[in-house]
Coordinates of C-alpha atoms in Angstrom, one line a residue:
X14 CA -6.9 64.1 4.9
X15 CA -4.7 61.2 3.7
X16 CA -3.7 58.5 6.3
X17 CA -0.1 57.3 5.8
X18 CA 1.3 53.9 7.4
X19 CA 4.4 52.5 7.6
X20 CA 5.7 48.7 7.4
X21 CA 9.0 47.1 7.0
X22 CA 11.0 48.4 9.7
X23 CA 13.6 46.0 11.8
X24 CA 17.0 44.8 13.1
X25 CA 19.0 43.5 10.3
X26 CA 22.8 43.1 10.3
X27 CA 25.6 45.5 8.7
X28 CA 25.2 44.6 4.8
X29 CA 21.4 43.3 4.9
X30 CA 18.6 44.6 3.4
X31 CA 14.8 45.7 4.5
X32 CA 12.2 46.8 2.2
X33 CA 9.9 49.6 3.7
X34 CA 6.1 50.2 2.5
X35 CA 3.9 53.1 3.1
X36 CA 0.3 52.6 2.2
X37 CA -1.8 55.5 1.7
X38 CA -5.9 56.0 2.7
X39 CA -6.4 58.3 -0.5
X40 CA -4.9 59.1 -3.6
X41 CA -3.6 62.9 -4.1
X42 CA -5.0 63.9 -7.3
X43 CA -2.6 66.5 -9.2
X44 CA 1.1 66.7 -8.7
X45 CA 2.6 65.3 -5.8
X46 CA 5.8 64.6 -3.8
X47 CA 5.8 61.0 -1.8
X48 CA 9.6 60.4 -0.1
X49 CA 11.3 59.0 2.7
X50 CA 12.5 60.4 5.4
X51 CA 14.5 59.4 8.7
X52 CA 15.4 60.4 12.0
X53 CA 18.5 59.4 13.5
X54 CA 18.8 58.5 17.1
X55 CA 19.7 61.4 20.0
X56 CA 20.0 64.0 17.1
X57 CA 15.7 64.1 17.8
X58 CA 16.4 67.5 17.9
X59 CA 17.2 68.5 14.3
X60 CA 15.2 68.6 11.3
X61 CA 14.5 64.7 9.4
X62 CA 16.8 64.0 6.7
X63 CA 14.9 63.2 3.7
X64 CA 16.4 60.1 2.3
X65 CA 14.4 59.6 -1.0
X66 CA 11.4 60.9 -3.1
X67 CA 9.5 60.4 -5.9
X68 CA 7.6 63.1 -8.2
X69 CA 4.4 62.3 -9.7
X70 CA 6.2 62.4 -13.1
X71 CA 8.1 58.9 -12.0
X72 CA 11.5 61.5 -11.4
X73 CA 13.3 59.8 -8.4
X74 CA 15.5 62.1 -6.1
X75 CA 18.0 60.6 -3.3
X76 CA 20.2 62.2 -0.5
X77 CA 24.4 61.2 -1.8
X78 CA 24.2 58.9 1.3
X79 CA 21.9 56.2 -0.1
X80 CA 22.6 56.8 -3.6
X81 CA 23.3 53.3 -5.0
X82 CA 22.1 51.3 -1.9
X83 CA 18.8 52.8 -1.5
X84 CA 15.5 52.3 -4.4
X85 CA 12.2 54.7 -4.3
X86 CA 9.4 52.6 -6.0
X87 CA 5.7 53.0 -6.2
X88 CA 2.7 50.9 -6.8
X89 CA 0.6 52.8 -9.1
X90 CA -2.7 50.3 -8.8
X91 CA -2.4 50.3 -4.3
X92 CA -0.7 53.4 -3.8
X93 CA 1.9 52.4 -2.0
X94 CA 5.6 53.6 -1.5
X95 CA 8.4 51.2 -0.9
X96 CA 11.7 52.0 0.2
X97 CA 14.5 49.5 -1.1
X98 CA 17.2 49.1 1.4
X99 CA 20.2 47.3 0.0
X100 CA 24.0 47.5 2.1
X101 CA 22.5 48.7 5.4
X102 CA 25.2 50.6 7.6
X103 CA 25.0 51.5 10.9
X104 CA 24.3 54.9 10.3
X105 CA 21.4 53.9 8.4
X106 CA 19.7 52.9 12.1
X107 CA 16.9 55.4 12.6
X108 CA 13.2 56.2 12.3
X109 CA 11.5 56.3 8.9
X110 CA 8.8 58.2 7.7
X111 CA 6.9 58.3 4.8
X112 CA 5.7 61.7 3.6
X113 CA 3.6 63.4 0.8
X114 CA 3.0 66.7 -0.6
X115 CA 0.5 68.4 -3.0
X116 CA 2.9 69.9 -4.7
X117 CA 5.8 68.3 -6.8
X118 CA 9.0 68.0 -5.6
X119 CA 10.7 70.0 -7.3
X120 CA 8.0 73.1 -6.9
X121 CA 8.1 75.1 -3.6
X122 CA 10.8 74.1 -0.5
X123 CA 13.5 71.9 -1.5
X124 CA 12.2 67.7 -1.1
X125 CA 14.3 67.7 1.4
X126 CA 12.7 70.0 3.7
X127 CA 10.2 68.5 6.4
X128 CA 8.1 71.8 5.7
X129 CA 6.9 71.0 2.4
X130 CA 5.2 67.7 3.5
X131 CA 1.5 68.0 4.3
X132 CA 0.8 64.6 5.5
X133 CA 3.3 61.8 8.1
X134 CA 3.2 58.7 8.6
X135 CA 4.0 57.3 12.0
X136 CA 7.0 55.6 11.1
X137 CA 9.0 52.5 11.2
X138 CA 12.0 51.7 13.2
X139 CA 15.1 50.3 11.4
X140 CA 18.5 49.1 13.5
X141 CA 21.5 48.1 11.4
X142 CA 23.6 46.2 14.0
X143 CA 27.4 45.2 13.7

């Protein structure tokens, strides 16, 4: 079982930037899929949208809305994810989590799907206020 928590979440102003961390209790040995995803306020009731992931062969994969604003990065030596959040816009506000498969990303459901994720963290709350 691998533990993931989230860090980095907060209210920062149209334009601003946060950095997000996810730290990890274990390593996955094999391939793997470690991403991003958020939930927007009162739409609870649909599926998260994965925002960005990355592969365990360093490949990088973003949803077109954070493309150019938004950098995947991990710490190889801690394990850690970070999430690099440059430009915030409103619609950025939401709930992030930090996810990880067993498999790689681009094997089995699409990385976008919550499905193919075997292990949540509890996320992080992030406002982008105007």
């Amino acid at each position: 079982q691998v533990q993931l928590v989230e860090s980095g979440g907060g209210t920062v102003q149209v334009g601003g930037s946060l950095r997000l961390s996810c730290a990890a209790s274990k390593v996955i040995a094999g391939p793997y899929c470690k991403g991003w995803f958020r939930q927007v306020p009162g739409k609870e009731y649909l599926e998260h949208e994965g925002v960005a992931v990355m592969d365990s062969d360093g490949s990088t994969s973003y949803t077109s809305a954070v493309k150019g604003r938004f950098t995947i990065s991990r710490d190889s030596a801690t394990d850690t994810l970070y999430l690099q959040m440059n430009s915030l816009k409103p619609e950025d506000t939401g709930m992030y989590y930090c996810a990880e498969s067993i498999e790689s990303c681009r094997s089995g459901s699409n990385w976008y799907r919550q499905r193919k994720y075997n292990y949540w963290g509890q996320g992080t709350r992030v406002t982008v206020s105007s």
